[in-house]
mmCIF file of C-alpha atoms in Angstrom:
data_model
loop_
_atom_site.group_PDB
_atom_site.id
_atom_site.type_symbol
_atom_site.label_atom_id
_atom_site.label_comp_id
_atom_site.label_asym_id
_atom_site.label_seq_id
_atom_site.Cartn_x
_atom_site.Cartn_y
_atom_site.Cartn_z
ATOM 1 C CA CYS A 1 28.694 84.579 36.336
ATOM 2 C CA ILE A 2 26.272 85.873 39.010
ATOM 3 C CA GLU A 3 25.280 88.818 36.817
ATOM 4 C CA LYS A 4 24.481 86.459 33.921
ATOM 5 C CA TRP A 5 22.463 84.303 36.325
ATOM 6 C CA LEU A 6 20.388 87.258 37.524
ATOM 7 C CA LYS A 7 19.630 88.277 33.940
ATOM 8 C CA GLY A 8 18.578 84.825 32.833
ATOM 9 C CA GLN A 9 16.711 83.639 35.966
ATOM 10 C CA ASP A 10 14.198 86.447 36.500
ATOM 11 C CA GLY A 11 16.491 88.228 38.954
ATOM 12 C CA ARG A 12 16.553 85.558 41.682
ATOM 13 C CA CYS A 13 19.407 84.627 43.977
ATOM 14 C CA PRO A 14 21.024 81.285 43.087
ATOM 15 C CA GLN A 15 21.355 80.455 46.788
ATOM 16 C CA CYS A 16 18.046 81.333 48.419
ATOM 17 C CA ASN A 17 15.895 81.965 45.304
ATOM 18 C CA CYS A 18 14.834 85.396 46.554
ATOM 19 C CA LYS A 19 14.456 88.491 44.432
ATOM 20 C CA ALA A 20 17.861 90.066 43.802
ATOM 21 C CA LYS A 21 19.454 92.677 41.624
ATOM 22 C CA LYS A 22 22.952 93.626 40.520
ATOM 23 C CA ASN A 23 23.527 96.015 43.448
ATOM 24 C CA ASP A 24 22.981 93.161 45.898
ATOM 25 C CA ILE A 25 26.107 91.341 44.733
ATOM 26 C CA ARG A 26 28.808 91.431 47.464
ATOM 27 C CA VAL A 27 32.304 89.947 47.546
ATOM 28 C CA ILE A 28 32.263 87.424 50.409
ATOM 29 C CA PHE A 29 34.393 84.495 51.617
ATOM 30 C CA ALA A 30 33.498 80.900 50.963
ATOM 31 C CA LYS A 31 30.754 79.530 53.130
ATOM 32 C CA SER A 32 32.506 76.345 54.355
ATOM 33 C CA ILE A 33 36.279 76.434 54.848
ATOM 34 C CA SER A 34 37.998 73.947 57.112
ATOM 35 C CA VAL A 35 41.448 74.790 58.428
ATOM 36 C CA VAL A 36 43.742 71.786 58.848
ATOM 37 C CA ASP A 37 45.653 71.831 62.138
ATOM 38 C CA THR A 38 49.256 70.740 61.370
ATOM 39 C CA THR A 39 50.528 71.215 64.903
ATOM 40 C CA GLU A 40 50.738 67.498 65.631
ATOM 41 C CA ARG A 41 52.430 66.772 62.302
ATOM 42 C CA ASP A 42 54.989 69.543 62.808
ATOM 43 C CA ARG A 43 55.650 68.315 66.331
ATOM 44 C CA ALA A 44 56.113 64.749 65.081
ATOM 45 C CA LEU A 45 58.538 65.897 62.359
ATOM 46 C CA LYS A 46 60.514 67.913 64.889
ATOM 47 C CA GLU A 47 60.722 64.929 67.234
ATOM 48 C CA LEU A 48 61.847 62.763 64.309
ATOM 49 C CA GLU A 49 64.694 65.157 63.470
ATOM 50 C CA GLU A 50 65.712 65.317 67.125
ATOM 51 C CA GLU A 51 65.695 61.537 67.328
ATOM 52 C CA LYS A 52 67.866 61.272 64.202
ATOM 53 C CA LEU A 53 70.338 63.782 65.626
ATOM 54 C CA SER A 54 70.468 62.018 68.991
ATOM 55 C CA ARG A 55 71.020 58.674 67.253
ATOM 56 C CA ILE A 56 73.928 60.106 65.220
ATOM 57 C CA LEU A 57 75.479 61.538 68.384
ATOM 58 C CA ALA A 58 75.007 58.208 70.159
ATOM 59 C CA GLN A 59 76.701 56.346 67.293
ATOM 60 C CA LYS A 60 79.642 58.753 67.362
ATOM 61 C CA ALA A 61 79.935 58.369 71.122
ATOM 62 C CA GLU A 62 79.835 54.588 70.766
ATOM 63 C CA ALA A 63 82.563 54.643 68.098
ATOM 64 C CA GLN A 64 84.760 56.861 70.290
ATOM 65 C CA ALA A 65 84.169 54.591 73.278
ATOM 66 C CA ILE A 66 85.125 51.519 71.250
ATOM 67 C CA LEU A 67 88.293 53.231 70.017
ATOM 68 C CA GLN A 68 89.234 54.289 73.548
ATOM 69 C CA TYR A 69 88.600 50.743 74.776
ATOM 70 C CA GLN A 70 90.823 49.294 72.047
ATOM 71 C CA LEU A 71 93.582 51.788 72.846
ATOM 72 C CA ALA A 72 93.330 51.023 76.573
ATOM 73 C CA LYS A 73 93.364 47.270 75.902
ATOM 74 C CA THR A 74 96.403 47.647 73.648
ATOM 75 C CA GLU A 75 98.170 49.679 76.314
ATOM 76 C CA CYS A 76 97.355 47.020 78.927
ATOM 77 C CA ASP A 77 98.666 44.235 76.680
ATOM 78 C CA ARG A 78 101.860 46.218 76.028
ATOM 79 C CA LEU A 79 102.442 46.703 79.743
ATOM 80 C CA LYS A 80 101.850 42.988 80.351
ATOM 81 C CA ARG A 81 104.389 42.048 77.675
ATOM 82 C CA GLN A 82 106.877 44.525 79.086
ATOM 83 C CA LEU A 83 106.363 43.118 82.579
ATOM 84 C CA ASP A 84 106.871 39.555 81.327
ATOM 85 C CA GLU A 85 110.044 40.621 79.535
ATOM 86 C CA VAL A 86 111.403 42.287 82.672
ATOM 87 C CA LYS A 87 110.567 39.180 84.717
ATOM 88 C CA LYS A 88 112.418 36.974 82.235
ATOM 89 C CA GLN A 89 115.425 39.295 82.330
ATOM 90 C CA LEU A 90 115.369 39.201 86.127
ATOM 91 C CA GLU A 91 115.235 35.396 86.108
ATOM 92 C CA VAL A 92 118.162 35.235 83.699
ATOM 93 C CA TYR A 93 120.249 37.580 85.837
ATOM 94 C CA THR A 94 119.317 35.663 88.991
ATOM 95 C CA SER A 95 120.182 32.257 87.514
ATOM 96 C CA SER A 96 123.482 33.480 86.032
ATOM 97 C CA ASN A 97 124.815 34.741 89.394
ATOM 98 C CA GLY A 98 126.312 37.771 87.746
ATOM 99 C CA HIS A 99 127.901 35.932 84.755
ATOM 100 C CA PRO A 100 126.922 36.763 81.186
ATOM 101 C CA VAL A 101 124.296 34.432 79.803
ATOM 102 C CA GLU A 102 123.498 33.953 76.150
ATOM 103 C CA GLN A 103 119.926 34.329 74.950
ATOM 104 C CA VAL A 104 118.295 33.174 71.746
ATOM 105 C CA HIS A 105 115.848 35.726 70.339
ATOM 106 C CA LYS A 106 112.817 35.019 68.178
ATOM 107 C CA SER A 107 114.757 36.056 65.085
ATOM 108 C CA GLY A 108 117.261 33.243 65.634
ATOM 109 C CA MET A 109 120.153 35.544 66.647
ATOM 110 C CA THR A 110 122.222 34.653 69.718
ATOM 111 C CA THR A 111 123.289 37.579 71.902
ATOM 112 C CA SER A 112 125.221 37.943 75.128
ATOM 113 C CA MET A 113 123.822 40.123 77.887
ATOM 114 C CA SER A 114 127.252 41.583 78.658
ATOM 115 C CA HIS A 115 128.501 41.974 75.061
ATOM 116 C CA PRO A 116 125.512 41.899 72.663
ATOM 117 C CA HIS A 117 126.224 40.986 69.066
ATOM 118 C CA SER A 118 124.345 39.662 66.078
ATOM 119 C CA SER A 119 125.078 37.498 63.075
ATOM 120 C CA SER A 120 123.573 37.004 59.677
ATOM 121 C CA ASP A 121 123.323 33.765 57.788
ATOM 122 C CA GLY A 122 122.881 35.403 54.354
ATOM 123 C CA GLY A 123 119.270 34.587 53.403
ATOM 124 C CA ARG A 124 118.169 33.869 49.852
ATOM 125 C CA PHE A 125 115.087 35.086 48.005
ATOM 126 C CA ASN A 126 113.145 33.164 45.366
ATOM 127 C CA PHE A 127 110.879 34.756 42.790
ATOM 128 C CA ILE A 128 107.283 33.477 43.190
ATOM 129 C CA LYS A 129 104.860 35.732 41.342
ATOM 130 C CA LYS A 130 104.566 39.138 39.692
ATOM 131 C CA ILE A 131 101.500 41.233 40.566
ATOM 132 C CA ASN A 132 100.575 44.216 38.393
ATOM 133 C CA ILE A 133 99.335 46.992 40.712
ATOM 134 C CA SER A 134 99.646 50.138 38.609
ATOM 135 C CA ASN A 135 101.587 50.751 35.435
ATOM 136 C CA GLY A 136 104.764 52.100 36.991
ATOM 137 C CA ARG A 137 102.958 54.448 39.405
ATOM 138 C CA ALA A 138 102.875 52.304 42.546
ATOM 139 C CA ARG A 139 105.225 54.011 44.999
ATOM 140 C CA VAL A 140 105.282 52.496 48.508
ATOM 141 C CA MET A 141 103.930 49.384 50.197
ATOM 142 C CA ALA A 142 103.553 47.797 53.630
ATOM 143 C CA ASN A 143 102.954 44.296 54.948
ATOM 144 C CA ASP A 144 100.950 43.028 57.919
ATOM 145 C CA PRO A 145 101.832 39.372 58.631
ATOM 146 C CA ILE A 146 99.080 39.101 61.251
ATOM 147 C CA LEU A 147 96.327 39.969 58.759
ATOM 148 C CA GLY A 148 98.145 38.291 55.866
ATOM 149 C CA MET A 149 97.787 41.474 53.824
ATOM 150 C CA LEU A 150 100.010 43.589 51.605
ATOM 151 C CA VAL A 151 99.069 47.159 50.604
ATOM 152 C CA ALA A 152 100.589 49.219 47.801
ATOM 153 C CA SER A 153 99.936 52.862 46.946
ATOM 154 C CA LYS A 154 98.586 53.842 43.528
ATOM 155 C CA PRO A 155 96.479 56.595 41.923
ATOM 156 C CA SER A 156 92.740 56.137 41.593
ATOM 157 C CA SER A 157 91.568 54.769 38.250
ATOM 158 C CA ASN A 158 88.107 56.333 38.667
ATOM 159 C CA GLN A 159 87.949 59.702 36.912
ATOM 160 C CA LEU A 160 84.965 60.768 39.048
ATOM 161 C CA PHE A 161 86.921 60.241 42.286
ATOM 162 C CA PRO A 162 90.562 61.140 41.603
ATOM 163 C CA GLY A 163 93.274 60.864 44.216
ATOM 164 C CA TRP A 164 95.607 58.263 45.702
ATOM 165 C CA GLY A 165 94.957 55.251 47.853
ATOM 166 C CA LEU A 166 96.036 51.715 48.767
ATOM 167 C CA THR A 167 95.411 48.478 46.915
ATOM 168 C CA LYS A 168 94.997 45.468 49.199
ATOM 169 C CA VAL A 169 96.691 42.205 48.200
ATOM 170 C CA SER A 170 95.969 38.964 50.023
ATOM 171 C CA LEU A 171 99.054 36.928 50.900
ATOM 172 C CA MET A 172 96.973 33.752 50.717
ATOM 173 C CA ASP A 173 96.340 33.825 46.967
ATOM 174 C CA LEU A 174 98.524 36.845 45.987
ATOM 175 C CA LYS A 175 95.613 38.583 44.262
ATOM 176 C CA PRO A 176 94.651 42.290 44.490
ATOM 177 C CA SER A 177 91.225 42.643 46.105
ATOM 178 C CA GLU A 178 90.159 46.220 46.928
ATOM 179 C CA PHE A 179 91.256 49.803 46.394
ATOM 180 C CA VAL A 180 90.851 52.251 49.302
ATOM 181 C CA ARG A 181 90.980 55.930 48.347
ATOM 182 C CA ILE A 182 92.718 57.988 51.060
ATOM 183 C CA HIS A 183 94.635 61.070 49.865
ATOM 184 C CA GLU A 184 94.137 63.778 47.256
ATOM 185 C CA ASN A 185 97.774 63.627 46.189
ATOM 186 C CA CYS A 186 100.662 61.161 46.083
ATOM 187 C CA ILE A 187 101.289 58.895 49.107
ATOM 188 C CA ARG A 188 104.928 59.080 50.233
ATOM 189 C CA ASP A 189 104.939 56.503 53.043
ATOM 190 C CA VAL A 190 102.680 53.862 54.640
ATOM 191 C CA HIS A 191 103.012 51.608 57.698
ATOM 192 C CA PHE A 192 100.765 49.087 59.453
ATOM 193 C CA SER A 193 100.063 49.399 63.159
ATOM 194 C CA PRO A 194 102.238 47.018 65.243
ATOM 195 C CA ARG A 195 99.169 45.976 67.275
ATOM 196 C CA GLY A 196 97.795 44.042 64.271
ATOM 197 C CA ASP A 197 94.374 45.728 64.143
ATOM 198 C CA GLY A 198 94.511 46.588 60.434
ATOM 199 C CA LEU A 199 95.167 50.291 61.051
ATOM 200 C CA THR A 200 97.556 52.041 58.642
ATOM 201 C CA VAL A 201 99.236 55.441 58.818
ATOM 202 C CA THR A 202 99.957 57.218 55.525
ATOM 203 C CA ALA A 203 101.916 60.381 54.770
ATOM 204 C CA GLY A 204 100.691 62.313 51.739
ATOM 205 C CA MET A 205 101.783 65.187 49.547
ATOM 206 C CA ASP A 206 98.363 66.791 50.159
ATOM 207 C CA LYS A 207 99.622 68.085 53.551
ATOM 208 C CA THR A 208 97.812 65.423 55.562
ATOM 209 C CA MET A 209 98.655 62.327 57.582
ATOM 210 C CA LYS A 210 95.783 59.858 57.865
ATOM 211 C CA LEU A 211 94.882 56.737 59.833
ATOM 212 C CA THR A 212 92.838 54.244 57.807
ATOM 213 C CA SER A 213 91.191 50.986 58.855
ATOM 214 C CA MET A 214 91.786 48.204 56.347
ATOM 215 C CA HIS A 215 88.839 46.318 57.867
ATOM 216 C CA SER A 216 86.197 48.972 57.131
ATOM 217 C CA ASN A 217 88.094 50.768 54.306
ATOM 218 C CA ASN A 218 87.427 54.123 56.003
ATOM 219 C CA VAL A 219 89.666 56.952 57.180
ATOM 220 C CA VAL A 220 89.254 57.068 60.969
ATOM 221 C CA GLN A 221 91.495 60.066 61.678
ATOM 222 C CA SER A 222 93.102 62.830 59.600
ATOM 223 C CA TYR A 223 95.768 65.303 60.730
ATOM 224 C CA SER A 224 96.422 68.530 58.812
ATOM 225 C CA LEU A 225 100.063 69.451 58.264
ATOM 226 C CA PRO A 226 101.705 72.786 57.398
ATOM 227 C CA VAL A 227 103.690 71.264 54.496
ATOM 228 C CA PRO A 228 103.646 67.952 52.577
ATOM 229 C CA ALA A 229 104.647 64.845 54.527
ATOM 230 C CA TRP A 230 107.422 62.570 53.302
ATOM 231 C CA ALA A 231 107.701 59.879 55.972
ATOM 232 C CA CYS A 232 105.855 58.354 58.927
ATOM 233 C CA CYS A 233 106.196 55.502 61.423
ATOM 234 C CA TRP A 234 104.654 54.020 64.580
ATOM 235 C CA ASN A 235 106.016 53.903 68.080
ATOM 236 C CA GLU A 236 106.460 50.150 68.561
ATOM 237 C CA ASP A 237 106.739 50.453 72.344
ATOM 238 C CA ASP A 238 103.639 52.639 72.739
ATOM 239 C CA ASN A 239 101.278 52.346 69.754
ATOM 240 C CA ASN A 240 99.404 55.474 70.794
ATOM 241 C CA TYR A 241 102.158 57.609 69.258
ATOM 242 C CA VAL A 242 102.820 58.205 65.556
ATOM 243 C CA TYR A 243 105.691 60.162 64.038
ATOM 244 C CA CYS A 244 105.752 62.198 60.825
ATOM 245 C CA GLY A 245 108.633 63.721 58.854
ATOM 246 C CA LEU A 246 107.900 66.798 56.741
ATOM 247 C CA SER A 247 109.304 68.144 53.487
ATOM 248 C CA ASN A 248 110.879 71.126 55.290
ATOM 249 C CA GLY A 249 112.910 68.890 57.620
ATOM 250 C CA ASN A 250 110.662 69.215 60.672
ATOM 251 C CA PHE A 251 109.611 66.229 62.797
ATOM 252 C CA MET A 252 106.162 65.959 64.416
ATOM 253 C CA THR A 253 104.802 63.649 67.121
ATOM 254 C CA PHE A 254 101.100 62.739 67.277
ATOM 255 C CA ASP A 255 99.090 61.085 70.050
ATOM 256 C CA LEU A 256 96.064 59.099 68.846
ATOM 257 C CA ARG A 257 94.251 60.036 72.032
ATOM 258 C CA GLN A 258 94.461 63.718 71.072
ATOM 259 C CA THR A 259 92.758 64.282 67.728
ATOM 260 C CA ALA A 260 93.179 68.064 67.620
ATOM 261 C CA GLY A 261 96.737 67.995 66.276
ATOM 262 C CA HIS A 262 100.363 67.200 67.050
ATOM 263 C CA VAL A 263 101.716 67.122 70.593
ATOM 264 C CA LYS A 264 105.338 67.979 69.779
ATOM 265 C CA MET A 265 107.384 69.378 66.894
ATOM 266 C CA LEU A 266 111.153 69.303 66.419
ATOM 267 C CA GLN A 267 112.679 71.882 64.077
ATOM 268 C CA ARG A 268 116.177 71.926 62.642
ATOM 269 C CA PRO A 269 117.588 75.440 63.118
ATOM 270 C CA ASP A 270 120.359 74.835 60.546
ATOM 271 C CA ASN A 271 118.026 73.498 57.838
ATOM 272 C CA HIS A 272 118.063 76.614 55.673
ATOM 273 C CA ASN A 273 117.758 74.623 52.453
ATOM 274 C CA HIS A 274 114.644 72.789 53.767
ATOM 275 C CA ILE A 275 116.064 69.297 53.304
ATOM 276 C CA PRO A 276 113.113 66.871 53.691
ATOM 277 C CA VAL A 277 112.877 63.911 56.051
ATOM 278 C CA THR A 278 112.926 61.081 53.510
ATOM 279 C CA SER A 279 112.344 58.131 55.864
ATOM 280 C CA LEU A 280 111.689 57.260 59.514
ATOM 281 C CA THR A 281 112.406 54.061 61.451
ATOM 282 C CA TYR A 282 111.563 53.429 65.080
ATOM 283 C CA VAL A 283 114.192 51.700 67.239
ATOM 284 C CA PRO A 284 112.356 49.851 70.059
ATOM 285 C CA LEU A 285 113.574 49.576 73.618
ATOM 286 C CA CYS A 286 115.799 46.557 74.288
ATOM 287 C CA HIS A 287 116.699 45.856 77.908
ATOM 288 C CA ALA A 288 119.492 43.485 76.889
ATOM 289 C CA SER A 289 121.284 46.211 74.932
ATOM 290 C CA SER A 290 123.893 48.523 76.395
ATOM 291 C CA LEU A 291 121.908 51.431 74.927
ATOM 292 C CA ASN A 292 118.903 51.222 77.221
ATOM 293 C CA CYS A 293 116.631 53.644 75.349
ATOM 294 C CA SER A 294 114.419 53.878 72.288
ATOM 295 C CA GLY A 295 114.060 56.480 69.555
ATOM 296 C CA VAL A 296 113.487 57.323 65.918
ATOM 297 C CA LEU A 297 116.045 57.266 63.126
#
């Protein structure tokens, strides 16, 4: 373009209008270039990322603090109830002057402190309503009378998010409300927390045991297992402990305050055929019983 200009404009420079020729043409940089300083912008973006990270860490710390507070409060309430029960037992023994005294429990059964026994009045059940959860594929269910909620396991009906979860049923109107996806494979067992906080423990065939909040519909803790789990249950005396029975016959104990893994494992040395643990039931401590201990069946 400059060569054409020099030929058509009597050989004058297009900038200063002086005499010029082809040999005077030089490759130079642009006359006015302004460099934008992005230091402040980069610093602001870096501070923004650091602030986001610190906020996420603060939220996690807050959630852990709330969980620890709830566990501590539950432990305190349990100790208070246990203390009240011991005080009542002491009052009964003191007032009886060493003679056996009958007590009426909340369930309506009358027991003697020297020779405990129970009786059954043969209850009757009446059909009220049929609720269709899943066409023959619902496996296990659990009930929380404090929340007025029933949950039943079923596979996910969403093809984009396959897996298994729990369908919540309100005991007020007996209608299914929400589906909470939890496991990748079939759920073998489910139980509500005895503390009545809407926390469930589920044992799955995907080699995991998970704690799920039915209030937020989120998995709050997941434990990896060596083999599929067949059964689980809560410690009703100390709700910080959860038990899990495996498909190879082993028995594992978990502490909710230790999220890394199990705290104890019991293995059957004679279980060469790997007979699974099909179900677990916790037997709470009863001071009025002659067997003054608790355990898991």
